[in-house]
Every structure is written in C-alpha cells, then in structure tokens.
mmCIF file of C-alpha atoms in Angstrom:
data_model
loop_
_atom_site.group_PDB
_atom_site.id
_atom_site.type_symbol
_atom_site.label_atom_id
_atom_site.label_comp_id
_atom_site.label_asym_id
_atom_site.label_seq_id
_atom_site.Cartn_x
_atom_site.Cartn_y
_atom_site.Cartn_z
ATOM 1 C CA UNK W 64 -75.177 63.943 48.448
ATOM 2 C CA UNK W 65 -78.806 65.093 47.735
ATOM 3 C CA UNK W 66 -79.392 66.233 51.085
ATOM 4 C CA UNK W 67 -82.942 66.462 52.611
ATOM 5 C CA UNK W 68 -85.614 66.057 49.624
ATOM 6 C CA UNK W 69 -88.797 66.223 49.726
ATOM 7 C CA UNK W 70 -91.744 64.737 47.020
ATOM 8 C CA UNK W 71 -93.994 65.774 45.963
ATOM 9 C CA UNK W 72 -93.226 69.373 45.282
ATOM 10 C CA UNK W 73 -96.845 70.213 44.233
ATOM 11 C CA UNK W 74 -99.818 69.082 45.221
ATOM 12 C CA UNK W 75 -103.850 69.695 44.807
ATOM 13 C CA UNK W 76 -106.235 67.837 46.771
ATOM 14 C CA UNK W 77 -110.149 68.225 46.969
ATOM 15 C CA UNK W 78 -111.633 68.443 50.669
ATOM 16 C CA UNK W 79 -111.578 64.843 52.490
ATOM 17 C CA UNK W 80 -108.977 63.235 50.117
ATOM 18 C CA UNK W 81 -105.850 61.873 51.645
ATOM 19 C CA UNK W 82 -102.405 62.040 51.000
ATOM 20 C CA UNK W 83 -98.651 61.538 52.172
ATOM 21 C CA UNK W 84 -95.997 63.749 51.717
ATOM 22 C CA UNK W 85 -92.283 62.126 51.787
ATOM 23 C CA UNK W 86 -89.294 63.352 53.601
ATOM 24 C CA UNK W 87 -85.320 61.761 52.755
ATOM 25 C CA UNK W 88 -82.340 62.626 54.153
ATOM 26 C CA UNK W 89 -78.838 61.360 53.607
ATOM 27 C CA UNK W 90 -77.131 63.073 56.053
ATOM 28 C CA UNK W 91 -77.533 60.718 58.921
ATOM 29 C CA UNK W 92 -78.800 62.712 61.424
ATOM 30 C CA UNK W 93 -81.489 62.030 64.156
ATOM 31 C CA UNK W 94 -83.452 65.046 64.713
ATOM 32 C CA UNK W 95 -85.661 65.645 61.525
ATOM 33 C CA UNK W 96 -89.064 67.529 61.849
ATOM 34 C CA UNK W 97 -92.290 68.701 59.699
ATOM 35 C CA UNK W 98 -93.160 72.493 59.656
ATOM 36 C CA UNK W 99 -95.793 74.502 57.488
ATOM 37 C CA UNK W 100 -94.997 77.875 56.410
ATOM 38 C CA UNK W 101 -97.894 80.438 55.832
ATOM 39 C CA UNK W 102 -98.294 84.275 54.423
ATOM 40 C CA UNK W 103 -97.433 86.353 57.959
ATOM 41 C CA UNK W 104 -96.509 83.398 60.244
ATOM 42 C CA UNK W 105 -93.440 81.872 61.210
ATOM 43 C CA UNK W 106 -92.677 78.584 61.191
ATOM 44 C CA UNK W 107 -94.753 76.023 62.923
ATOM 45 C CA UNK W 108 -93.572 72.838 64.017
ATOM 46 C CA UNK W 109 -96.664 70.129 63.137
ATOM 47 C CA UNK W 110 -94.582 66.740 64.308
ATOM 48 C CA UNK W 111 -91.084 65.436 65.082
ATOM 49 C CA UNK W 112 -88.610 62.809 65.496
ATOM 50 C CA UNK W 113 -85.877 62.213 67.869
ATOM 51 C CA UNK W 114 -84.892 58.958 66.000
ATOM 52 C CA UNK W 115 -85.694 56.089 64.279
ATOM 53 C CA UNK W 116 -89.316 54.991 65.533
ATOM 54 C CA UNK W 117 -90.131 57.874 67.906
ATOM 55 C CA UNK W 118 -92.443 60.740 66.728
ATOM 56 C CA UNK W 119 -93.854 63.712 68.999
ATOM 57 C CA UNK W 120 -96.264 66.380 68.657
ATOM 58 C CA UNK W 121 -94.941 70.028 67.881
ATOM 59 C CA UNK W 122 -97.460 73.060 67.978
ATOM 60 C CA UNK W 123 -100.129 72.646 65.374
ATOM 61 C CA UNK W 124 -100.255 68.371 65.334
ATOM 62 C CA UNK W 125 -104.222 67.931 64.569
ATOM 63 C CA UNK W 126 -105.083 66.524 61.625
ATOM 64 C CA UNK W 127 -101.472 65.033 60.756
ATOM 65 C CA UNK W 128 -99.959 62.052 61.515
ATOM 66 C CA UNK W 129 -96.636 60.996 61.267
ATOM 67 C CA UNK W 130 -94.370 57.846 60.999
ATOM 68 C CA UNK W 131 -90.593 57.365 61.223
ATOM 69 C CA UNK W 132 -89.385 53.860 60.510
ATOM 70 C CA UNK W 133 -86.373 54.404 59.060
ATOM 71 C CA UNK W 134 -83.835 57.091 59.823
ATOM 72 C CA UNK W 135 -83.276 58.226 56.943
ATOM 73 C CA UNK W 136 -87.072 59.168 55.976
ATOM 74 C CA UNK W 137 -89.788 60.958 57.869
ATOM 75 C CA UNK W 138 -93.546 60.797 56.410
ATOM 76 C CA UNK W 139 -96.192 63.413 56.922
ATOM 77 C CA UNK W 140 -100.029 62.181 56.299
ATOM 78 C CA UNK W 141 -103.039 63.705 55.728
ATOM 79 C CA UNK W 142 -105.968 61.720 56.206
ATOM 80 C CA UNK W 143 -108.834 63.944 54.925
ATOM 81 C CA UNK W 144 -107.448 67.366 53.524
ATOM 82 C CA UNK W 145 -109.274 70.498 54.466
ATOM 83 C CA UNK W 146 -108.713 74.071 53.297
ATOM 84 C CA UNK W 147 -107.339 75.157 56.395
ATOM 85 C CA UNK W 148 -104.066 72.932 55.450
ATOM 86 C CA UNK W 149 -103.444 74.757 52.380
ATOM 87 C CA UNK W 150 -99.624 75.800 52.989
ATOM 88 C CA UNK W 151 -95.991 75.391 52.254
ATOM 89 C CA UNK W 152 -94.638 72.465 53.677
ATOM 90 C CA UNK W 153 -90.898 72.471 54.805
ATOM 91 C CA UNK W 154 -89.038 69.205 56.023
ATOM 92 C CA UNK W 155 -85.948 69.884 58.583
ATOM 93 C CA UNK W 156 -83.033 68.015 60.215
ATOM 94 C CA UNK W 157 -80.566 68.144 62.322
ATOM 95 C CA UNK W 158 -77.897 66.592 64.105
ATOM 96 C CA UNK W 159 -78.861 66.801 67.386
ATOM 97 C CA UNK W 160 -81.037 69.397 68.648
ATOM 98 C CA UNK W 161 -79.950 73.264 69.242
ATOM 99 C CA UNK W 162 -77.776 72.754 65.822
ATOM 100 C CA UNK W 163 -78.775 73.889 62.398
ATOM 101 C CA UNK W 164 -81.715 73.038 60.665
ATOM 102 C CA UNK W 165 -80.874 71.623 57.276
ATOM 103 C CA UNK W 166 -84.764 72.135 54.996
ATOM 104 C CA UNK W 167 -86.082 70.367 52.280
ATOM 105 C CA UNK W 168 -86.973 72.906 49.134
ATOM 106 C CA UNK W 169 -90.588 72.174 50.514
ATOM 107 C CA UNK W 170 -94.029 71.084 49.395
ATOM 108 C CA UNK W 171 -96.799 73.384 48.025
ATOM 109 C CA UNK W 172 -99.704 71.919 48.944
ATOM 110 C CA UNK W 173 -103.284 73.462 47.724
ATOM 111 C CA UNK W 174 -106.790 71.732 48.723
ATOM 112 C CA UNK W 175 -109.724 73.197 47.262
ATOM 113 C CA UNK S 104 -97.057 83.333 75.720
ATOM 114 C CA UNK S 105 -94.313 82.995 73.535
ATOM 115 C CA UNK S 106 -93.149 85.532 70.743
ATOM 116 C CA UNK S 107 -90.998 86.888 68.534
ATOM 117 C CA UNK S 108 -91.292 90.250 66.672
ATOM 118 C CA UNK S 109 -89.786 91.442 63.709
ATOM 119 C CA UNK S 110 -90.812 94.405 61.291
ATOM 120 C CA UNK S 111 -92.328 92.663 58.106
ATOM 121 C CA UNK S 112 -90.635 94.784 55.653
ATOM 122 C CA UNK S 113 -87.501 96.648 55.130
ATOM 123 C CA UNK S 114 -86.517 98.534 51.829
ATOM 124 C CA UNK S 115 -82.837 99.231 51.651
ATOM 125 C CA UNK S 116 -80.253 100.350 48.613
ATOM 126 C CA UNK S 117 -77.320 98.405 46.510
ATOM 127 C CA UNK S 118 -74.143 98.865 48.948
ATOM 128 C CA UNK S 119 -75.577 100.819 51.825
ATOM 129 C CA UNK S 120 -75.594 98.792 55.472
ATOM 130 C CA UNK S 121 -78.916 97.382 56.899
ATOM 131 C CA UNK S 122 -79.860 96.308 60.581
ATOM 132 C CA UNK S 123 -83.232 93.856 61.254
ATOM 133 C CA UNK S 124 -84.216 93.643 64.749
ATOM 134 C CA UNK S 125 -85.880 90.733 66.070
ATOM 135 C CA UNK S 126 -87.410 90.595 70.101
ATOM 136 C CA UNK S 127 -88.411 87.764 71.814
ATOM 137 C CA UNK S 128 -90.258 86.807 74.691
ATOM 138 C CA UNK S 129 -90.166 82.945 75.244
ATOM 139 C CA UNK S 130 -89.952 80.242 77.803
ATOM 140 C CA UNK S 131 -86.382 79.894 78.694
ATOM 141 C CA UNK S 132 -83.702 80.695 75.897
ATOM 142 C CA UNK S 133 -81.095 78.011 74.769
ATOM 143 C CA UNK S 134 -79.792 80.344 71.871
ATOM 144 C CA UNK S 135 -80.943 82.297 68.854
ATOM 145 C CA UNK S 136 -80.715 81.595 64.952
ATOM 146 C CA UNK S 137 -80.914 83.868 61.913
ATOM 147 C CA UNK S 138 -81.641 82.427 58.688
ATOM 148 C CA UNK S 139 -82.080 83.419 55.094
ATOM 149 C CA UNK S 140 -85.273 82.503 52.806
ATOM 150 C CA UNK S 141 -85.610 83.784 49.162
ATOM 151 C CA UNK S 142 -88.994 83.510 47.996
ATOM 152 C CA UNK S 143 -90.203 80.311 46.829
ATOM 153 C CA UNK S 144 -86.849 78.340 48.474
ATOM 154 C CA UNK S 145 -86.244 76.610 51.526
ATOM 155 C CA UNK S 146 -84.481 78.736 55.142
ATOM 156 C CA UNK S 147 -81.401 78.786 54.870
ATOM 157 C CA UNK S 148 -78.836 78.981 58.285
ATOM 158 C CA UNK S 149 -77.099 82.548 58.605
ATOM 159 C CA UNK S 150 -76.072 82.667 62.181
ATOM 160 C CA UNK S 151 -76.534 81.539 65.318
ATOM 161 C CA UNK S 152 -75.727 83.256 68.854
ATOM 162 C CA UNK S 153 -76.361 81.793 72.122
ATOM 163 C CA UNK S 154 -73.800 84.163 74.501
ATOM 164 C CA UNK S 155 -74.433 88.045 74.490
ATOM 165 C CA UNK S 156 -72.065 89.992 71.957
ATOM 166 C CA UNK S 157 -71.536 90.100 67.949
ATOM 167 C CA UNK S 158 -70.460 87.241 65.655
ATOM 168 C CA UNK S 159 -69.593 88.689 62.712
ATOM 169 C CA UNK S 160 -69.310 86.242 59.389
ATOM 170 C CA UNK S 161 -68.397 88.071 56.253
ATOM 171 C CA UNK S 162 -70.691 90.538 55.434
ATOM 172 C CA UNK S 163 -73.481 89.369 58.131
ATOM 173 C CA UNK S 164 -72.898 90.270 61.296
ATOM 174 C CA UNK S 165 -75.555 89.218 64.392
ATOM 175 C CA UNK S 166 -75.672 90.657 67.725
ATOM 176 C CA UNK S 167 -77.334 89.462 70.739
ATOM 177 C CA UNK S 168 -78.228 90.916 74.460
ATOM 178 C CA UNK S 169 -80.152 88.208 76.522
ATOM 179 C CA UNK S 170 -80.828 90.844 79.537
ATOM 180 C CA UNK S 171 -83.254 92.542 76.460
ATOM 181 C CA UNK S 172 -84.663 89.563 74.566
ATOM 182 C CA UNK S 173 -82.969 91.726 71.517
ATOM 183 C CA UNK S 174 -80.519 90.282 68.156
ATOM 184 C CA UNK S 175 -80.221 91.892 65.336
ATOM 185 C CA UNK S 176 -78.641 90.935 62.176
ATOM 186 C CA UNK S 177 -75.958 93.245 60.084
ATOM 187 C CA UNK S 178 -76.177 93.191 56.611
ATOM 188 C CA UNK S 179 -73.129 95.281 55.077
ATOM 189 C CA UNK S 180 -72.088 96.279 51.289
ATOM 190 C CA UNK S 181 -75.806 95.146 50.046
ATOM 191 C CA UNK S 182 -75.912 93.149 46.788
ATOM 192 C CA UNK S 183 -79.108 92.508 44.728
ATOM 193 C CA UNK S 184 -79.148 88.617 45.797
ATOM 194 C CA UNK S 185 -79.534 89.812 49.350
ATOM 195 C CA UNK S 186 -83.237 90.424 48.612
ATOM 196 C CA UNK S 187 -84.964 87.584 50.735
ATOM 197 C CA UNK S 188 -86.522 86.995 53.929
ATOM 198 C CA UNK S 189 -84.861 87.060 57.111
ATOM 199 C CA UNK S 190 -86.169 84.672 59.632
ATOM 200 C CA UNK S 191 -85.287 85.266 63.738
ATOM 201 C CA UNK S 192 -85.852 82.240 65.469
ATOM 202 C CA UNK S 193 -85.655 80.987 69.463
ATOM 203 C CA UNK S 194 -84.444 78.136 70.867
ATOM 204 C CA UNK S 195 -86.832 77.444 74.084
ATOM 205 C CA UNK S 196 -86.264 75.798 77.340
ATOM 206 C CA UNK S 197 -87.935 72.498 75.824
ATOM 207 C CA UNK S 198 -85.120 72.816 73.009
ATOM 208 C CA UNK S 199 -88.237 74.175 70.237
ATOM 209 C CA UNK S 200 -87.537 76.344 67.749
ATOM 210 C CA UNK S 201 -89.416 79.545 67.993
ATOM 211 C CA UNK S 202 -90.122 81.096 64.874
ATOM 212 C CA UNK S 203 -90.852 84.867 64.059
ATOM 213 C CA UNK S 204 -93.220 85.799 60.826
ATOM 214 C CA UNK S 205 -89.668 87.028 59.248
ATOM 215 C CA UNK S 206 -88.573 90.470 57.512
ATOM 216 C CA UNK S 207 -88.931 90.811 53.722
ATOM 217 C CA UNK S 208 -85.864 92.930 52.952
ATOM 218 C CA UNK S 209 -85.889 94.381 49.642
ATOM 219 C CA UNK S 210 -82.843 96.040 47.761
ATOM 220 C CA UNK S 211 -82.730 98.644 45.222
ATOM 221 C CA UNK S 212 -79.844 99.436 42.696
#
C-alpha cells in the first residue's frame, strides 16, 4: 500500500502560469484535505473534502480551486501562480474527521 | 481569534528528558494532536488527547489540562533521530484542525 502520494514533488512556475498538483490515496478514507506549510506558520488548511464530489473552503481558499471526483484522489489547481504561493504543499486524510491525519511527503512548489 | 503558541526552538542533549509546551486559545475544543515533522518530510501523528491527564506511549508522553488551554509533550531518553519539529495542533468546534508554527527541537550528543 503506497499510502497518500502526492506528484509532482517539485515544481517552478513563472507568475500567471497554471498548474495542478495531484493527490492519491489508497486507504479508502473520506476526509482528505490540501494544506501549505510556510517558514514560521502552522499549517493552513486551503480546501477540503468530505467525500467523493463535495469540496469546501478551509482558511486561506483564494486563488485555488479544487475538485474531488473520485475518492481516492483530490486535485489542487492553480490557475495563474503568483509569488505569494510559493510554499510546501502537504496532502492529508483521514478516516473520518477528529482522527489522524495521514500526509503526503508534499509538494515544493517555487514561482518566480 | 484563534491560536496556538509554542516556543520555536528548543536545544536539548543525547539521553536527557525534554518538555514542549503548546497553549491554545480556540473556538470550542474537540481534542488536541501532537505530531512529529523532520525537516524536509511530511507530519507525522505522535499523540492525541482529548480528556485532561497524561497518555504516555513509549518514550513520548503528552499531557493535557482543558481548564488552561495547556499540553505538553514528554520526550524521555533523547536519541539523535528525535531532532525534528514538533507540531501542537487543535481540533475546533467546527471539527478544523488548528495548527501552531511548531518547535524545532534540536539534540546534541
């Protein structure tokens, strides 16, 4: 069982370009969400999923979108970079929520 | 607002004991989760407490008083590969995770 992977795990984008970062899990579970990680911050939740076909906002959603349709994968888009999204990006699941989190090794993501 | 504080760094020697605090002011509290990052991987889960007392797991140990908004996580008999981040995290009245900025604990021989 891989787990929860995540591709790509390096990325460099110029200002404006788009991209889509990918999010798989084979651990069946319904909960799976999309953080960013940066230097002196916690964790911040950008979007989530509850389940197949349902997405919500978490904290920091602008400039993200998001798209569930099938369980086992959760997609994060970008649809014109900008610096301020320069970050670690960390992919999460869980059962059900108030369990574990179960992370992707993440995606380092650079736009110049 | 909501908030969790931990000290950013903590320096701490080969075998010797080590305690992180974490406090937390947040919107309702539905339990509390330690985990481990070492730099460059992904969190990993350590702990999680959600009534007041200590859960103790090996060498990790994590205690929790709700009445202070206050956890703190045991570290005993330090090895090397303990060097990582420790993240505190909250889980809110709307069932969020709550994340603090972490505590960089590094070991020396």
């Amino acid at each position: 069982n891989a787990g929860v992977t995540q591709t790509p795990k390096f990325r460099v984008l110029k200002t404006g370009q788009s991209m889509t970062l990918l999010c798989a899990q084979d651990m069946n579970h319904e909960y799976m969400y999309w953080y960013r990680q940066d230097p002196g911050m916690g964790l911040r939740l950008i979007h989530y999923s509850v389940g197949e076909g349902t997405t919500a906002k978490g904290e920091v959603p602008d400039g993200y979108n998001v798209s569930r349709l099938k369980k086992q994968n959760f997609l994060l888009g970008l649809e014109s970079a900008a610096p301020s999204q320069t970050s670690v990006y960390f992919c999460a699941t869980d059962l059900k929520e108030g369990h574990e989190q179960f992370f992707g090794p993440g995606t380092r993501l650079t736009v110049l | 607002g909501q908030n969790i504080d931990q000290p950013t760094e903590m320096t701490a020697t080969e075998g010797a004991i080590v305690q992180i605090n974490c406090t937390y002011q947040t919107s309702g509290f539905n339990g509390l989760f330690w985990y481990q990052q070492h730099a460059g991987e992904a969190p990993t889960f350590l702990s999680y407490n959600v009534l007041d007392g200590l859960e103790e797991k090996g060498r990790f140990s994590s205690f929790l008083s709700r009445s202070k908004g206050y956890s703190y996580l045991l570290l005993k008999e330090l090895q090397m590969k303990d060097s990582a981040s420790y993240l505190c995290a909250v889980l809110d009245s709307n069932y969020q995770l709550i994340w603090g900025a972490g505590t960089k604990l590094i070991i020396k021989p």
